[in-house]
Amino acid sequence: QLQLQESGPGLVNPSETLSLTCTVSGGSISSSSYHWVWIRQPPGKGLEWIGSIYYRGSTYYNPSLQSRVTVSVDTSRNQFSLKLSSVTAADTAVYYCARWTVATLDYWGQGTLVTVSA
Amino acid sequence: QSALTQPASVSGSPGQSITISCTGTSSDVGGYNYVSWFQQHPGKAPRVVIYDVSYRPSGVSNRFSGSKSDNTASLTISGLQAEDEADYYCTSYTSSSPVVFGGGTKLTVL
């Protein structure tokens, strides 16, 4: 059974860089059938696609966040990562990693709350 | 890209059926059969209940069904149960970005 687990600091200072890692277990991140995705959900609000990456490194970023987002993959560790720079309180959210086929987002991590505050 | 349009809330009594709509455009919902529906309970990650417009993943109750007409997709839950109370989100593949989300619908079981 595929499992995804987010990890990283739960508190980030304003203007700094948020960094999260998603560890994939029970399957290979190098599968040609999938993309790997970061999604976030501010408290009490809906879901927002942040960015995605294919194991070979091609990426897609939400245009509204593109200038601040970097998603990378480490196939040797079966992990992919998110960096979001110059964060503000508006970036406070639960951050999820997930696996995406064209059809759907079929596996999700449990999510991790990141709070931006001094 | 603009979010897909869902009603903010719907409600129904146990045993009844409810339908949640998800309206997009010909560049997303209307153009592809890649509409999914997700159920999210408070404090939990979303889980897919419908994909490819009308397919149920293994383990999802057959009380959940999906359909699409033109630019609007629909999720129907029949025989409503208390455990169905949750937020529901639709998504669609789009011509300009991988996925667009709906704004979410809160389902209340009365």
PDB file of C-alpha atoms in Angstrom:
ATOM      1  CA  GLN A   1       0.000   0.000   0.000  1.00  0.00           C
ATOM      2  CA  LEU A   2       1.430   3.330  -1.064  1.00  0.00           C
ATOM      3  CA  GLN A   3       1.961   5.837   1.720  1.00  0.00           C
ATOM      4  CA  LEU A   4       3.005   9.481   1.635  1.00  0.00           C
ATOM      5  CA  GLN A   5       4.271  11.391   4.656  1.00  0.00           C
ATOM      6  CA  GLU A   6       4.965  15.105   4.884  1.00  0.00           C
ATOM      7  CA  SER A   7       7.706  16.407   7.151  1.00  0.00           C
ATOM      8  CA  GLY A   8       9.146  19.790   7.998  1.00  0.00           C
ATOM      9  CA  PRO A   9       8.888  22.723  10.409  1.00  0.00           C
ATOM     10  CA  GLY A  10       5.444  23.577  11.706  1.00  0.00           C
ATOM     11  CA  LEU A  11       6.361  27.216  12.309  1.00  0.00           C
ATOM     12  CA  VAL A  12       8.062  29.567   9.856  1.00  0.00           C
ATOM     13  CA  ASN A  13       8.966  33.214  10.310  1.00  0.00           C
ATOM     14  CA  PRO A  14       7.482  35.771   7.938  1.00  0.00           C
ATOM     15  CA  SER A  15       9.675  36.535   4.910  1.00  0.00           C
ATOM     16  CA  GLU A  16      11.564  33.252   5.290  1.00  0.00           C
ATOM     17  CA  THR A  17      11.356  30.069   3.217  1.00  0.00           C
ATOM     18  CA  LEU A  18       8.958  27.227   3.977  1.00  0.00           C
ATOM     19  CA  SER A  19      10.515  23.827   3.293  1.00  0.00           C
ATOM     20  CA  LEU A  20       8.667  20.512   3.311  1.00  0.00           C
ATOM     21  CA  THR A  21       9.540  16.998   2.228  1.00  0.00           C
ATOM     22  CA  CYS A  22       7.227  14.185   1.217  1.00  0.00           C
ATOM     23  CA  THR A  23       8.526  10.653   1.680  1.00  0.00           C
ATOM     24  CA  VAL A  24       6.910   7.990  -0.479  1.00  0.00           C
ATOM     25  CA  SER A  25       6.864   4.401   0.757  1.00  0.00           C
ATOM     26  CA  GLY A  26       5.330   1.239  -0.637  1.00  0.00           C
ATOM     27  CA  GLY A  27       6.048   2.241  -4.212  1.00  0.00           C
ATOM     28  CA  SER A  28       8.583   3.973  -6.438  1.00  0.00           C
ATOM     29  CA  ILE A  29       8.535   7.686  -7.071  1.00  0.00           C
ATOM     30  CA  SER A  30      10.183   6.902 -10.418  1.00  0.00           C
ATOM     31  CA  SER A  31       7.089   5.324 -11.924  1.00  0.00           C
ATOM     32  CA  SER A  32       6.358   6.737 -15.347  1.00  0.00           C
ATOM     33  CA  SER A  33       2.634   6.847 -14.691  1.00  0.00           C
ATOM     34  CA  TYR A  34       2.500   9.491 -12.000  1.00  0.00           C
ATOM     35  CA  HIS A  35       3.229  13.044 -11.050  1.00  0.00           C
ATOM     36  CA  TRP A  36       3.839  14.138  -7.486  1.00  0.00           C
ATOM     37  CA  VAL A  37       1.931  17.094  -6.146  1.00  0.00           C
ATOM     38  CA  TRP A  38       1.819  19.671  -3.362  1.00  0.00           C
ATOM     39  CA  ILE A  39      -1.575  21.026  -2.340  1.00  0.00           C
ATOM     40  CA  ARG A  40      -2.485  23.341   0.511  1.00  0.00           C
ATOM     41  CA  GLN A  41      -5.575  24.259   2.475  1.00  0.00           C
ATOM     42  CA  PRO A  42      -5.725  27.434   4.590  1.00  0.00           C
ATOM     43  CA  PRO A  43      -7.708  27.019   7.805  1.00  0.00           C
ATOM     44  CA  GLY A  44     -11.404  26.842   7.035  1.00  0.00           C
ATOM     45  CA  LYS A  45     -10.866  27.241   3.297  1.00  0.00           C
ATOM     46  CA  GLY A  46     -10.649  25.148   0.161  1.00  0.00           C
ATOM     47  CA  LEU A  47      -7.875  23.268  -1.589  1.00  0.00           C
ATOM     48  CA  GLU A  48      -5.221  24.920  -3.730  1.00  0.00           C
ATOM     49  CA  TRP A  49      -2.792  23.246  -6.139  1.00  0.00           C
ATOM     50  CA  ILE A  50       0.723  24.522  -5.457  1.00  0.00           C
ATOM     51  CA  GLY A  51       2.871  22.586  -7.882  1.00  0.00           C
ATOM     52  CA  SER A  52       3.751  19.205  -9.271  1.00  0.00           C
ATOM     53  CA  ILE A  53       6.769  17.283 -10.506  1.00  0.00           C
ATOM     54  CA  TYR A  54       7.466  14.253 -12.673  1.00  0.00           C
ATOM     55  CA  TYR A  55      10.270  11.927 -11.604  1.00  0.00           C
ATOM     56  CA  ARG A  56      12.383  13.138 -14.504  1.00  0.00           C
ATOM     57  CA  GLY A  57      12.161  16.641 -13.115  1.00  0.00           C
ATOM     58  CA  SER A  58       9.562  18.442 -15.219  1.00  0.00           C
ATOM     59  CA  THR A  59       7.406  20.725 -13.130  1.00  0.00           C
ATOM     60  CA  TYR A  60       4.185  22.704 -13.196  1.00  0.00           C
ATOM     61  CA  TYR A  61       3.517  25.547 -10.782  1.00  0.00           C
ATOM     62  CA  ASN A  62       0.340  27.431  -9.922  1.00  0.00           C
ATOM     63  CA  PRO A  63       0.760  30.764 -11.731  1.00  0.00           C
ATOM     64  CA  SER A  64      -0.259  32.681  -8.616  1.00  0.00           C
ATOM     65  CA  LEU A  65       2.634  31.146  -6.660  1.00  0.00           C
ATOM     66  CA  GLN A  66       5.129  30.480  -9.431  1.00  0.00           C
ATOM     67  CA  SER A  67       7.567  33.226  -8.503  1.00  0.00           C
ATOM     68  CA  ARG A  68       7.989  31.801  -4.982  1.00  0.00           C
ATOM     69  CA  VAL A  69       7.701  28.029  -5.470  1.00  0.00           C
ATOM     70  CA  THR A  70      10.244  25.318  -6.186  1.00  0.00           C
ATOM     71  CA  VAL A  71       9.373  21.616  -6.254  1.00  0.00           C
ATOM     72  CA  SER A  72      12.185  19.092  -6.559  1.00  0.00           C
ATOM     73  CA  VAL A  73      12.552  15.322  -6.524  1.00  0.00           C
ATOM     74  CA  ASP A  74      15.158  12.983  -5.051  1.00  0.00           C
ATOM     75  CA  THR A  75      14.603   9.581  -6.615  1.00  0.00           C
ATOM     76  CA  SER A  76      17.398   7.993  -4.581  1.00  0.00           C
ATOM     77  CA  ARG A  77      15.482   8.765  -1.390  1.00  0.00           C
ATOM     78  CA  ASN A  78      12.015   8.328  -2.889  1.00  0.00           C
ATOM     79  CA  GLN A  79      11.182  11.861  -1.797  1.00  0.00           C
ATOM     80  CA  PHE A  80      10.011  15.091  -3.284  1.00  0.00           C
ATOM     81  CA  SER A  81      10.183  18.528  -1.721  1.00  0.00           C
ATOM     82  CA  LEU A  82       8.553  21.935  -1.639  1.00  0.00           C
ATOM     83  CA  LYS A  83      10.154  25.305  -1.065  1.00  0.00           C
ATOM     84  CA  LEU A  84       8.012  28.427  -0.788  1.00  0.00           C
ATOM     85  CA  SER A  85       9.917  31.648  -0.319  1.00  0.00           C
ATOM     86  CA  SER A  86       9.019  35.020   1.199  1.00  0.00           C
ATOM     87  CA  VAL A  87       6.142  33.589   3.194  1.00  0.00           C
ATOM     88  CA  THR A  88       3.458  35.675   4.867  1.00  0.00           C
ATOM     89  CA  ALA A  89       0.561  34.860   7.163  1.00  0.00           C
ATOM     90  CA  ALA A  90      -1.482  34.106   4.055  1.00  0.00           C
ATOM     91  CA  ASP A  91       0.681  31.031   3.508  1.00  0.00           C
ATOM     92  CA  THR A  92      -0.480  29.497   6.792  1.00  0.00           C
ATOM     93  CA  ALA A  93      -2.165  26.266   5.783  1.00  0.00           C
ATOM     94  CA  VAL A  94      -2.238  22.514   5.985  1.00  0.00           C
ATOM     95  CA  TYR A  95       0.120  21.295   3.283  1.00  0.00           C
ATOM     96  CA  TYR A  96      -0.558  17.961   1.610  1.00  0.00           C
ATOM     97  CA  CYS A  97       1.529  15.896  -0.738  1.00  0.00           C
ATOM     98  CA  ALA A  98      -0.260  13.575  -3.123  1.00  0.00           C
ATOM     99  CA  ARG A  99       0.158  11.336  -6.162  1.00  0.00           C
ATOM    100  CA  TRP A 100      -1.507  12.452  -9.364  1.00  0.00           C
ATOM    101  CA  THR A 101      -2.506  10.422 -12.358  1.00  0.00           C
ATOM    102  CA  VAL A 102      -4.303  12.220 -15.153  1.00  0.00           C
ATOM    103  CA  ALA A 103      -7.462  10.678 -13.757  1.00  0.00           C
ATOM    104  CA  THR A 104      -7.207  11.761 -10.149  1.00  0.00           C
ATOM    105  CA  LEU A 105      -5.221  12.365  -6.959  1.00  0.00           C
ATOM    106  CA  ASP A 106      -5.313   8.834  -5.652  1.00  0.00           C
ATOM    107  CA  TYR A 107      -2.992   8.855  -2.650  1.00  0.00           C
ATOM    108  CA  TRP A 108      -2.552  11.661  -0.131  1.00  0.00           C
ATOM    109  CA  GLY A 109      -0.366  12.300   2.847  1.00  0.00           C
ATOM    110  CA  GLN A 110      -2.033  13.081   6.151  1.00  0.00           C
ATOM    111  CA  GLY A 111      -1.121  16.751   5.842  1.00  0.00           C
ATOM    112  CA  THR A 112       1.025  18.997   7.968  1.00  0.00           C
ATOM    113  CA  LEU A 113       0.046  22.368   9.414  1.00  0.00           C
ATOM    114  CA  VAL A 114       2.507  25.139   8.732  1.00  0.00           C
ATOM    115  CA  THR A 115       1.986  28.395  10.574  1.00  0.00           C
ATOM    116  CA  VAL A 116       3.702  31.586   9.457  1.00  0.00           C
ATOM    117  CA  SER A 117       4.269  33.768  12.482  1.00  0.00           C
ATOM    118  CA  ALA A 118       7.016  35.560  14.314  1.00  0.00           C
TER     119      ALA A 118
ATOM    120  CA  GLN B   1      -7.256  29.476 -13.640  1.00  0.00           C
ATOM    121  CA  SER B   2     -10.745  29.998 -12.176  1.00  0.00           C
ATOM    122  CA  ALA B   3     -12.031  27.544  -9.650  1.00  0.00           C
ATOM    123  CA  LEU B   4     -14.916  25.272 -10.526  1.00  0.00           C
ATOM    124  CA  THR B   5     -18.238  26.419  -9.065  1.00  0.00           C
ATOM    125  CA  GLN B   6     -19.887  24.361  -6.354  1.00  0.00           C
ATOM    126  CA  PRO B   7     -22.730  25.248  -3.985  1.00  0.00           C
ATOM    127  CA  ALA B   8     -21.412  26.268  -0.600  1.00  0.00           C
ATOM    128  CA  SER B   9     -23.681  23.884   1.235  1.00  0.00           C
ATOM    129  CA  VAL B  10     -26.266  21.175   0.771  1.00  0.00           C
ATOM    130  CA  SER B  11     -28.232  19.190   3.299  1.00  0.00           C
ATOM    131  CA  GLY B  12     -30.424  16.146   3.495  1.00  0.00           C
ATOM    132  CA  SER B  13     -32.022  13.753   5.925  1.00  0.00           C
ATOM    133  CA  PRO B  14     -30.833  10.198   6.503  1.00  0.00           C
ATOM    134  CA  GLY B  15     -32.000   7.920   3.735  1.00  0.00           C
ATOM    135  CA  GLN B  16     -32.529  10.726   1.254  1.00  0.00           C
ATOM    136  CA  SER B  17     -30.474  11.469  -1.854  1.00  0.00           C
ATOM    137  CA  ILE B  18     -28.562  14.643  -2.509  1.00  0.00           C
ATOM    138  CA  THR B  19     -26.724  15.986  -5.534  1.00  0.00           C
ATOM    139  CA  ILE B  20     -23.781  18.362  -5.594  1.00  0.00           C
ATOM    140  CA  SER B  21     -23.034  20.217  -8.813  1.00  0.00           C
ATOM    141  CA  CYS B  22     -19.681  21.323 -10.159  1.00  0.00           C
ATOM    142  CA  THR B  23     -19.722  23.821 -13.017  1.00  0.00           C
ATOM    143  CA  GLY B  24     -16.756  24.648 -15.183  1.00  0.00           C
ATOM    144  CA  THR B  25     -16.122  25.419 -18.823  1.00  0.00           C
ATOM    145  CA  SER B  26     -15.369  23.649 -22.061  1.00  0.00           C
ATOM    146  CA  SER B  27     -11.671  23.973 -21.165  1.00  0.00           C
ATOM    147  CA  ASP B  28     -12.022  21.770 -18.122  1.00  0.00           C
ATOM    148  CA  VAL B  29     -15.159  19.882 -17.069  1.00  0.00           C
ATOM    149  CA  GLY B  30     -16.744  19.993 -20.508  1.00  0.00           C
ATOM    150  CA  GLY B  31     -13.596  19.111 -22.398  1.00  0.00           C
ATOM    151  CA  TYR B  32     -12.315  16.077 -20.533  1.00  0.00           C
ATOM    152  CA  ASN B  33     -13.676  13.040 -18.729  1.00  0.00           C
ATOM    153  CA  TYR B  34     -11.223  13.593 -15.894  1.00  0.00           C
ATOM    154  CA  VAL B  35     -13.559  14.855 -13.192  1.00  0.00           C
ATOM    155  CA  SER B  36     -12.986  13.613  -9.663  1.00  0.00           C
ATOM    156  CA  TRP B  37     -14.826  14.067  -6.398  1.00  0.00           C
ATOM    157  CA  PHE B  38     -13.187  14.093  -2.977  1.00  0.00           C
ATOM    158  CA  GLN B  39     -14.658  13.677   0.472  1.00  0.00           C
ATOM    159  CA  GLN B  40     -12.967  15.404   3.393  1.00  0.00           C
ATOM    160  CA  HIS B  41     -13.885  14.920   7.021  1.00  0.00           C
ATOM    161  CA  PRO B  42     -12.691  17.513   9.554  1.00  0.00           C
ATOM    162  CA  GLY B  43      -8.992  17.207  10.290  1.00  0.00           C
ATOM    163  CA  LYS B  44      -8.512  14.517   7.656  1.00  0.00           C
ATOM    164  CA  ALA B  45      -6.952  14.424   4.221  1.00  0.00           C
ATOM    165  CA  PRO B  46      -9.308  14.320   1.238  1.00  0.00           C
ATOM    166  CA  ARG B  47     -10.050  10.928  -0.254  1.00  0.00           C
ATOM    167  CA  VAL B  48     -11.282  10.262  -3.761  1.00  0.00           C
ATOM    168  CA  VAL B  49     -14.808   8.885  -4.028  1.00  0.00           C
ATOM    169  CA  ILE B  50     -15.323   9.315  -7.792  1.00  0.00           C
ATOM    170  CA  TYR B  51     -12.816   9.601 -10.648  1.00  0.00           C
ATOM    171  CA  ASP B  52     -13.119   9.773 -14.433  1.00  0.00           C
ATOM    172  CA  VAL B  53     -16.587  11.342 -13.963  1.00  0.00           C
ATOM    173  CA  SER B  54     -18.344   8.209 -12.762  1.00  0.00           C
ATOM    174  CA  TYR B  55     -15.921   5.540 -11.543  1.00  0.00           C
ATOM    175  CA  ARG B  56     -15.727   4.514  -7.916  1.00  0.00           C
ATOM    176  CA  PRO B  57     -12.418   3.442  -6.371  1.00  0.00           C
ATOM    177  CA  SER B  58     -12.333   0.142  -4.592  1.00  0.00           C
ATOM    178  CA  GLY B  59     -13.812   0.448  -1.125  1.00  0.00           C
ATOM    179  CA  VAL B  60     -16.110   3.387  -1.874  1.00  0.00           C
ATOM    180  CA  SER B  61     -19.790   2.749  -1.259  1.00  0.00           C
ATOM    181  CA  ASN B  62     -22.006   2.309  -4.304  1.00  0.00           C
ATOM    182  CA  ARG B  63     -24.222   4.987  -2.774  1.00  0.00           C
ATOM    183  CA  PHE B  64     -21.825   7.441  -4.412  1.00  0.00           C
ATOM    184  CA  SER B  65     -22.277   8.090  -8.122  1.00  0.00           C
ATOM    185  CA  GLY B  66     -21.074  10.681 -10.594  1.00  0.00           C
ATOM    186  CA  SER B  67     -22.203  12.070 -13.909  1.00  0.00           C
ATOM    187  CA  LYS B  68     -21.547  14.900 -16.313  1.00  0.00           C
ATOM    188  CA  SER B  69     -23.565  16.977 -18.744  1.00  0.00           C
ATOM    189  CA  ASP B  70     -21.848  19.604 -20.854  1.00  0.00           C
ATOM    190  CA  ASN B  71     -19.795  21.775 -18.488  1.00  0.00           C
ATOM    191  CA  THR B  72     -21.399  20.558 -15.259  1.00  0.00           C
ATOM    192  CA  ALA B  73     -20.473  17.469 -13.283  1.00  0.00           C
ATOM    193  CA  SER B  74     -22.578  16.075 -10.468  1.00  0.00           C
ATOM    194  CA  LEU B  75     -22.027  13.901  -7.426  1.00  0.00           C
ATOM    195  CA  THR B  76     -25.053  12.048  -6.075  1.00  0.00           C
ATOM    196  CA  ILE B  77     -25.127  10.368  -2.690  1.00  0.00           C
ATOM    197  CA  SER B  78     -28.092   8.099  -2.176  1.00  0.00           C
ATOM    198  CA  GLY B  79     -29.348   6.607   1.099  1.00  0.00           C
ATOM    199  CA  LEU B  80     -27.691   9.431   3.017  1.00  0.00           C
ATOM    200  CA  GLN B  81     -25.950   8.382   6.224  1.00  0.00           C
ATOM    201  CA  ALA B  82     -24.556  10.378   9.118  1.00  0.00           C
ATOM    202  CA  GLU B  83     -21.014   9.395   8.129  1.00  0.00           C
ATOM    203  CA  ASP B  84     -21.484  11.160   4.773  1.00  0.00           C
ATOM    204  CA  GLU B  85     -21.439  14.526   6.524  1.00  0.00           C
ATOM    205  CA  ALA B  86     -18.242  16.118   5.215  1.00  0.00           C
ATOM    206  CA  ASP B  87     -16.859  18.622   2.745  1.00  0.00           C
ATOM    207  CA  TYR B  88     -16.850  17.589  -0.896  1.00  0.00           C
ATOM    208  CA  TYR B  89     -14.569  18.948  -3.603  1.00  0.00           C
ATOM    209  CA  CYS B  90     -14.629  18.407  -7.340  1.00  0.00           C
ATOM    210  CA  THR B  91     -11.588  18.614  -9.583  1.00  0.00           C
ATOM    211  CA  SER B  92     -11.044  18.550 -13.311  1.00  0.00           C
ATOM    212  CA  TYR B  93      -8.125  18.269 -15.681  1.00  0.00           C
ATOM    213  CA  THR B  94      -7.798  21.447 -17.701  1.00  0.00           C
ATOM    214  CA  SER B  95      -6.285  22.561 -20.960  1.00  0.00           C
ATOM    215  CA  SER B  96      -4.063  25.136 -19.256  1.00  0.00           C
ATOM    216  CA  SER B  97      -3.010  23.488 -15.998  1.00  0.00           C
ATOM    217  CA  PRO B  98      -2.999  20.008 -14.533  1.00  0.00           C
ATOM    218  CA  VAL B  99      -5.960  20.340 -12.209  1.00  0.00           C
ATOM    219  CA  VAL B 100      -8.485  22.907 -11.067  1.00  0.00           C
ATOM    220  CA  PHE B 101     -10.395  22.541  -7.817  1.00  0.00           C
ATOM    221  CA  GLY B 102     -13.955  23.412  -6.966  1.00  0.00           C
ATOM    222  CA  GLY B 103     -14.553  25.695  -4.016  1.00  0.00           C
ATOM    223  CA  GLY B 104     -16.005  22.902  -1.899  1.00  0.00           C
ATOM    224  CA  THR B 105     -19.469  21.997  -0.629  1.00  0.00           C
ATOM    225  CA  LYS B 106     -20.366  21.329   2.983  1.00  0.00           C
ATOM    226  CA  LEU B 107     -22.821  18.453   3.268  1.00  0.00           C
ATOM    227  CA  THR B 108     -24.947  18.424   6.400  1.00  0.00           C
ATOM    228  CA  VAL B 109     -26.939  15.342   7.322  1.00  0.00           C
ATOM    229  CA  LEU B 110     -29.933  16.603   9.246  1.00  0.00           C
TER     230      LEU B 110
END
